[in-house]
CSV table of C-alpha atoms and ligand atoms in Angstrom, one decimal:
chain,number,residue,atom,x,y,z
A,81,MET,CA,-28.6,-20.1,-3.2
A,82,LYS,CA,-26.7,-17.6,-1.1
A,83,LEU,CA,-23.9,-18.4,1.6
A,84,TYR,CA,-23.7,-15.9,4.4
A,85,ARG,CA,-20.9,-15.9,7.1
A,86,THR,CA,-22.4,-14.5,10.2
A,87,SER,CA,-21.7,-14.0,14.0
A,88,ASN,CA,-24.2,-17.1,14.3
A,89,GLY,CA,-22.2,-19.2,11.8
A,90,PRO,CA,-23.2,-19.7,8.4
A,91,TYR,CA,-26.7,-19.7,6.7
A,92,ILE,CA,-27.8,-20.6,3.4
A,93,GLU,CA,-30.7,-18.3,1.7
A,94,ASP,CA,-33.1,-19.8,-0.7
A,95,ASP,CA,-36.1,-18.2,-2.0
A,96,GLY,CA,-36.2,-15.5,1.0
A,97,LYS,CA,-35.8,-18.3,3.5
A,98,TYR,CA,-32.5,-18.4,5.7
A,99,TYR,CA,-31.3,-22.0,7.0
A,100,HIS,CA,-28.6,-22.6,9.5
A,101,VAL,CA,-25.7,-24.5,8.2
A,102,ALA,CA,-24.5,-27.5,10.4
A,103,GLU,CA,-21.0,-27.1,9.2
A,104,PRO,CA,-19.5,-24.1,11.2
A,105,SER,CA,-16.0,-24.1,9.7
A,106,TRP,CA,-16.0,-21.6,6.5
A,107,ASP,CA,-12.7,-23.6,5.4
A,108,ALA,CA,-14.3,-26.8,5.4
A,109,LEU,CA,-17.4,-25.4,3.2
A,110,VAL,CA,-15.0,-23.8,0.9
A,111,THR,CA,-13.3,-27.4,0.2
A,112,HIS,CA,-16.4,-29.4,0.7
A,113,ASP,CA,-16.7,-32.0,-2.3
A,114,ASP,CA,-20.1,-31.0,-3.3
A,115,LEU,CA,-20.8,-27.9,-1.8
A,116,SER,CA,-23.9,-27.1,-4.1
A,117,GLY,CA,-25.2,-30.6,-3.3
A,118,TYR,CA,-24.6,-30.1,0.6
A,119,LEU,CA,-26.4,-26.8,0.6
A,120,LEU,CA,-29.2,-28.0,-1.5
A,121,SER,CA,-30.1,-30.8,1.0
A,122,ILE,CA,-30.0,-28.1,3.9
A,123,VAL,CA,-32.6,-26.2,2.0
A,124,LYS,CA,-34.8,-29.2,1.1
A,125,THR,CA,-34.9,-30.6,4.6
A,126,GLY,CA,-34.2,-28.0,6.9
A,127,GLU,CA,-36.4,-25.7,9.0
A,128,PRO,CA,-35.9,-21.7,8.0
A,129,ALA,CA,-34.2,-20.1,10.7
A,130,GLU,CA,-35.3,-16.8,12.0
A,131,ASP,CA,-32.2,-16.0,14.1
A,132,PHE,CA,-30.3,-15.1,10.7
A,133,PHE,CA,-31.8,-11.4,11.1
A,134,SER,CA,-30.3,-10.9,14.7
A,135,ALA,CA,-26.8,-12.0,13.4
A,136,LYS,CA,-23.9,-9.8,12.1
A,137,ILE,CA,-23.0,-10.3,8.7
A,138,LEU,CA,-19.3,-11.0,8.3
A,139,ALA,CA,-16.8,-11.1,5.3
A,140,PRO,CA,-17.3,-14.2,3.7
A,141,ILE,CA,-13.7,-15.6,4.2
A,142,GLY,CA,-11.7,-17.8,6.6
A,143,ASN,CA,-8.2,-18.6,5.6
A,144,GLN,CA,-8.5,-18.0,1.9
A,145,GLU,CA,-6.1,-15.7,0.2
A,146,VAL,CA,-7.3,-12.8,-1.9
A,147,TRP,CA,-5.8,-12.3,-5.5
A,148,ALA,CA,-6.8,-9.8,-7.8
A,149,ALA,CA,-6.7,-9.5,-12.0
A,150,GLY,CA,-5.7,-6.1,-13.3
A,151,VAL,CA,-6.4,-4.4,-16.7
A,152,THR,CA,-9.4,-6.6,-17.7
A,153,TYR,CA,-11.8,-3.8,-19.0
A,154,TYR,CA,-10.7,-1.3,-21.3
A,155,ARG,CA,-11.5,1.7,-19.2
A,156,SER,CA,-9.0,0.3,-16.5
A,157,ARG,CA,-6.5,0.1,-19.5
A,158,SER,CA,-6.8,3.9,-20.2
A,159,ALA,CA,-7.0,5.0,-16.7
A,160,ARG,CA,-3.9,3.1,-15.7
A,161,MET,CA,-2.2,4.5,-18.9
A,162,GLU,CA,-3.0,8.1,-18.0
A,163,GLU,CA,-2.2,7.8,-14.2
A,164,ALA,CA,1.3,6.1,-15.3
A,165,LYS,CA,2.3,8.4,-18.2
A,166,THR,CA,4.7,10.4,-16.5
A,167,ALA,CA,6.5,7.9,-15.0
A,168,GLY,CA,7.0,6.1,-18.4
A,169,GLY,CA,4.6,3.4,-17.4
A,170,GLY,CA,1.8,4.1,-20.1
A,171,ASP,CA,2.9,1.9,-22.7
A,172,PHE,CA,2.8,-1.7,-20.6
A,173,TYR,CA,-0.7,-1.3,-19.5
A,174,ASP,CA,-1.6,-1.5,-22.9
A,175,ARG,CA,0.6,-4.4,-23.5
A,176,VAL,CA,-0.9,-6.3,-20.7
A,177,TYR,CA,-4.4,-5.6,-21.9
A,178,ALA,CA,-3.7,-7.1,-25.3
A,179,ALA,CA,-1.1,-10.2,-23.9
A,180,GLU,CA,-2.1,-13.6,-23.5
A,181,ARG,CA,-1.0,-13.8,-20.0
A,182,PRO,CA,-3.2,-11.8,-17.5
A,183,GLU,CA,-2.2,-9.5,-14.7
A,184,LEU,CA,-2.4,-11.4,-11.4
A,185,PHE,CA,-1.4,-9.8,-8.5
A,186,PHE,CA,-1.7,-10.8,-4.6
A,187,LYS,CA,-4.2,-8.6,-3.2
A,188,SER,CA,-5.1,-9.3,0.5
A,189,THR,CA,-4.8,-11.9,3.5
A,190,PRO,CA,-8.0,-12.2,5.4
A,191,ASN,CA,-7.0,-10.0,8.2
A,192,ARG,CA,-7.0,-7.0,6.1
A,193,VAL,CA,-10.2,-7.8,4.5
A,194,VAL,CA,-13.5,-6.0,5.7
A,195,GLY,CA,-17.2,-7.3,5.5
A,196,PRO,CA,-20.4,-5.4,4.8
A,197,GLY,CA,-20.8,-2.4,7.1
A,198,GLU,CA,-17.4,-2.3,8.2
A,199,ASP,CA,-14.7,0.4,7.6
A,200,VAL,CA,-12.4,0.2,4.5
A,201,ARG,CA,-9.5,2.7,4.7
A,202,ILE,CA,-7.5,5.0,2.6
A,203,ARG,CA,-3.7,5.3,3.0
A,204,LYS,CA,-2.3,8.3,5.0
A,205,ASP,CA,0.6,8.6,2.4
A,206,ALA,CA,-1.5,8.6,-0.5
A,207,ARG,CA,-3.3,11.8,-2.0
A,208,TRP,CA,-5.5,10.1,-4.4
A,209,SER,CA,-7.7,7.2,-3.5
A,210,VAL,CA,-10.6,5.3,-4.9
A,211,PRO,CA,-12.7,2.0,-4.8
A,212,GLU,CA,-12.8,-0.7,-7.4
A,213,PRO,CA,-15.9,-2.7,-7.4
A,214,GLU,CA,-15.1,-6.3,-8.9
A,215,LEU,CA,-17.0,-9.2,-9.6
A,216,THR,CA,-15.0,-11.8,-7.3
A,217,LEU,CA,-14.7,-15.4,-7.7
A,218,LEU,CA,-14.6,-18.0,-4.8
A,219,ILE,CA,-12.6,-20.9,-5.8
A,220,ASN,CA,-11.9,-24.1,-3.9
A,221,HIS,CA,-8.6,-25.9,-3.5
A,222,ARG,CA,-9.2,-27.8,-6.9
A,223,GLY,CA,-9.4,-24.7,-8.9
A,224,GLN,CA,-13.3,-25.0,-9.3
A,225,ILE,CA,-15.1,-21.7,-9.3
A,226,ILE,CA,-18.0,-22.5,-6.3
A,227,GLY,CA,-19.2,-19.0,-6.2
A,228,THR,CA,-18.9,-15.5,-6.7
A,229,THR,CA,-19.1,-12.5,-4.4
A,230,ALA,CA,-18.8,-8.5,-4.7
A,231,GLY,CA,-15.5,-7.2,-3.9
A,232,ASN,CA,-13.7,-3.7,-3.5
A,233,ASP,CA,-10.3,-3.6,-4.5
A,234,MET,CA,-9.2,-0.1,-2.7
A,235,SER,CA,-6.8,1.3,-4.5
A,236,SER,CA,-3.9,4.6,-4.2
A,237,ARG,CA,-3.8,5.8,-7.6
A,238,ASP,CA,-1.1,8.2,-7.0
A,239,ILE,CA,1.4,5.4,-5.8
A,240,GLU,CA,0.4,3.1,-8.3
A,241,GLY,CA,1.0,5.8,-10.9
A,242,GLU,CA,4.4,7.0,-9.6
A,243,ASN,CA,6.0,3.7,-10.4
A,244,PRO,CA,4.4,0.4,-11.2
A,245,LEU,CA,6.8,-1.5,-8.9
A,246,TYR,CA,4.9,0.3,-6.0
A,247,LEU,CA,1.7,-1.9,-6.8
A,248,PRO,CA,1.8,-4.0,-3.9
A,249,GLN,CA,1.9,-0.5,-1.6
A,250,ALA,CA,-0.8,0.9,-3.7
A,251,LYS,CA,-2.9,-2.1,-3.1
A,252,VAL,CA,-2.2,-4.0,0.0
A,253,TYR,CA,-2.9,-2.5,3.4
A,254,VAL,CA,-5.1,-2.8,6.4
A,255,GLY,CA,-8.6,-2.3,5.3
A,256,SER,CA,-7.8,-2.2,1.4
A,257,CYS,CA,-10.3,-5.0,0.7
A,258,ALA,CA,-13.8,-5.6,1.1
A,259,LEU,CA,-16.0,-8.6,0.1
A,260,GLY,CA,-19.7,-9.4,0.6
A,261,PRO,CA,-22.2,-9.6,1.3
A,262,CYS,CA,-22.7,-13.1,0.5
A,263,VAL,CA,-21.4,-15.8,-1.9
A,264,LEU,CA,-23.6,-16.5,-4.6
A,265,ILE,CA,-23.4,-20.1,-5.0
A,266,GLY,CA,-22.7,-21.7,-8.5
A,267,SER,CA,-20.2,-22.5,-10.8
A,268,GLU,CA,-21.7,-21.3,-14.1
A,269,PRO,CA,-20.8,-17.9,-15.3
A,270,LEU,CA,-23.2,-14.8,-14.4
A,271,SER,CA,-24.7,-13.5,-18.0
A,272,ALA,CA,-22.8,-10.9,-19.8
A,273,SER,CA,-25.5,-8.4,-19.2
A,274,THR,CA,-25.1,-8.5,-15.4
A,275,PRO,CA,-24.5,-4.9,-14.3
A,276,ILE,CA,-22.1,-3.7,-11.5
A,277,ASN,CA,-22.9,-0.5,-10.2
A,278,LEU,CA,-20.8,1.7,-7.9
A,279,GLU,CA,-22.3,4.7,-5.9
A,280,ILE,CA,-20.1,6.8,-3.7
A,281,ALA,CA,-21.9,9.2,-1.5
A,282,ARG,CA,-20.5,12.1,0.7
A,283,GLU,CA,-22.7,14.0,3.4
A,284,GLY,CA,-25.7,12.2,2.2
A,285,ARG,CA,-25.3,13.1,-1.6
A,286,THR,CA,-24.2,11.2,-4.3
A,287,GLU,CA,-20.7,12.2,-5.3
A,288,PHE,CA,-20.0,9.7,-8.0
A,289,SER,CA,-22.0,6.8,-9.6
A,290,GLY,CA,-21.1,4.6,-12.4
A,291,THR,CA,-22.1,1.3,-14.1
A,292,THR,CA,-20.4,-1.3,-16.3
A,293,THR,CA,-21.7,-5.1,-17.3
A,294,LEU,CA,-19.8,-8.1,-17.5
A,295,ALA,CA,-19.7,-7.6,-21.4
A,296,GLU,CA,-16.9,-5.3,-20.8
A,297,LEU,CA,-14.9,-8.0,-19.0
A,298,LYS,CA,-12.2,-8.7,-21.6
A,299,ARG,CA,-11.2,-12.1,-20.2
A,300,ALA,CA,-13.4,-15.4,-19.1
A,301,PRO,CA,-13.3,-15.8,-15.5
A,302,ALA,CA,-12.3,-19.4,-16.0
A,303,THR,CA,-9.1,-18.4,-18.1
A,304,LEU,CA,-8.2,-16.2,-15.1
A,305,VAL,CA,-8.5,-19.1,-12.6
A,306,GLU,CA,-6.6,-21.5,-14.9
A,307,TYR,CA,-3.6,-18.9,-15.0
A,308,LEU,CA,-3.7,-18.5,-11.0
A,309,PHE,CA,-3.5,-22.0,-10.5
A,310,ARG,CA,-0.5,-22.6,-12.6
A,311,ASP,CA,2.2,-23.9,-10.5
A,312,ASN,CA,0.2,-22.7,-7.5
A,313,SER,CA,-1.7,-24.4,-4.7
A,314,PHE,CA,-4.5,-23.1,-2.4
A,315,PRO,CA,-5.0,-25.4,0.3
A,316,ALA,CA,-7.9,-23.3,1.7
A,317,GLY,CA,-9.1,-21.9,-1.9
A,318,THR,CA,-8.6,-18.5,-2.8
A,319,PHE,CA,-10.7,-15.5,-3.9
A,320,LEU,CA,-9.8,-14.0,-7.0
A,321,MET,CA,-11.1,-10.4,-8.0
A,322,THR,CA,-11.7,-9.8,-11.8
A,323,GLY,CA,-10.8,-6.1,-12.2
A,324,THR,CA,-12.6,-2.8,-12.2
A,325,GLY,CA,-14.3,-1.6,-15.3
A,326,ILE,CA,-15.5,1.9,-13.3
A,327,VAL,CA,-13.0,4.4,-12.8
A,328,PRO,CA,-14.2,7.8,-11.1
A,329,PRO,CA,-12.8,11.0,-13.1
A,330,ASP,CA,-9.1,12.1,-12.3
A,331,SER,CA,-10.4,15.0,-10.2
A,332,PHE,CA,-12.0,12.3,-7.7
A,333,THR,CA,-10.5,11.3,-4.7
A,334,LEU,CA,-12.2,9.4,-1.7
A,335,ALA,CA,-12.5,11.2,1.6
A,336,SER,CA,-12.9,10.0,5.1
A,337,ARG,CA,-16.7,9.2,6.0
A,338,ASP,CA,-17.6,8.4,2.2
A,339,ARG,CA,-20.0,5.7,1.9
A,340,ILE,CA,-19.1,3.2,-0.9
A,341,ARG,CA,-21.9,1.0,-2.4
A,342,ILE,CA,-21.3,-1.8,-4.8
A,343,THR,CA,-24.2,-3.8,-6.2
A,344,ILE,CA,-24.1,-6.7,-8.3
A,345,ASP,CA,-27.8,-7.8,-9.1
A,346,PRO,CA,-27.6,-11.3,-8.3
A,347,ILE,CA,-25.3,-11.0,-5.3
A,348,GLY,CA,-26.6,-7.9,-3.5
A,349,THR,CA,-25.0,-4.7,-2.1
A,350,LEU,CA,-21.9,-4.5,-0.5
A,351,GLU,CA,-21.7,-1.3,1.3
A,352,ASN,CA,-18.8,0.3,3.5
A,353,LYS,CA,-17.7,3.6,4.9
A,354,VAL,CA,-14.2,5.1,4.6
A,355,ALA,CA,-12.7,5.2,8.0
B,278,DO4,O1,-2.4,-2.6,-13.1
B,278,DO4,C1,-2.9,-2.2,-11.9
B,278,DO4,C2,-4.2,-2.6,-11.1
B,278,DO4,C3,-5.3,-2.7,-12.1
B,278,DO4,C4,-6.5,-3.2,-11.4
B,278,DO4,O2,-6.5,-3.2,-10.0
B,278,DO4,C5,-7.8,-3.3,-12.0
B,278,DO4,O3,-7.8,-3.1,-13.1
B,278,DO4,O4,-8.8,-3.5,-11.6
B,279,MG,MG1,-8.8,-3.6,-9.3
C-alpha cells in the first residue's frame, strides 16, 4: 500500500486503486496506533476515488523533522575522502565508515522540503552541487519504521569538502531536500536486491545515470533508527535518509533546469527540476 499526501488530502493506493483517507491530518496518520491496520480497513471497505487524479501530489511530510545518515555506502566514503583530502579530512570519513556509531546529521525542517514536481535548489555560493538519492525511512514517535519513501539529500560538495565543520551549510538550505512521491507502508525492510536509480537530464539528454542496490548499504535501517532515537524524542515522528551509494564523477556539477529522477522500484519515481 502506498500513502500519498495531496492537495485533496491523503489517499491510499492498493492494487492500482486509490481510496480517500478520512483522517486529514498527516501528523495523526504518522503517529496512529496502527497505521497499517487503519489503511487496510479503508482499502477493504472503501470505494475507489477518481478525484485522486485531479489532486496535486505533495511532499509526504507534516511536522516531521528530516535527519540523515552519511557514509553508509563504500562509494560515499571514497567520494568524501577525496573531496576532503586537501582540508585534511580524508581520514575520518574512513573512520566513520568503519566505526560502530553511524554518522547522523540534521537535514531539514518541513519548510525546506519540496515534493514531487517541485524545484530543488543549489546554493548560490556553491561551485559543486550534486543530488544524493537515498532510501528514506518514515518513523513514528515510538521509534517504529512505518514506511519508506525516496529522498534527495541535495549537497554542496565544495563546501562540505573545504571543512567538515561546514556540513550544515552544505546540507541545510531552502530547497535542499526532496521527498516522495508517496510512502510505501510497511515495517519490513525492502529486499537487499532493491535498486536505487538516479538519472540527471540536461536539455533533454541524460547527463548522468547511476544505480546501486540496498545490498551496498552497510548499516541496517533498524540500527540507524536505534541510534537516532537514543536520548532523543520526535513527537510527530521523523524521516531518516539512509545515505547515498551513487556519486557522479568529480567533473559533474548540477546546473539550473537539470531534471533529477530518483527511482526506487517499489516506491516510485521522485522527479524534481533544479531551480
Ligand atoms: O559526511 C557527509 C555526508 C554524507 C552523506 O550525506 C551521504 O553519505 O549520503
Ligand atoms: Mg546523503
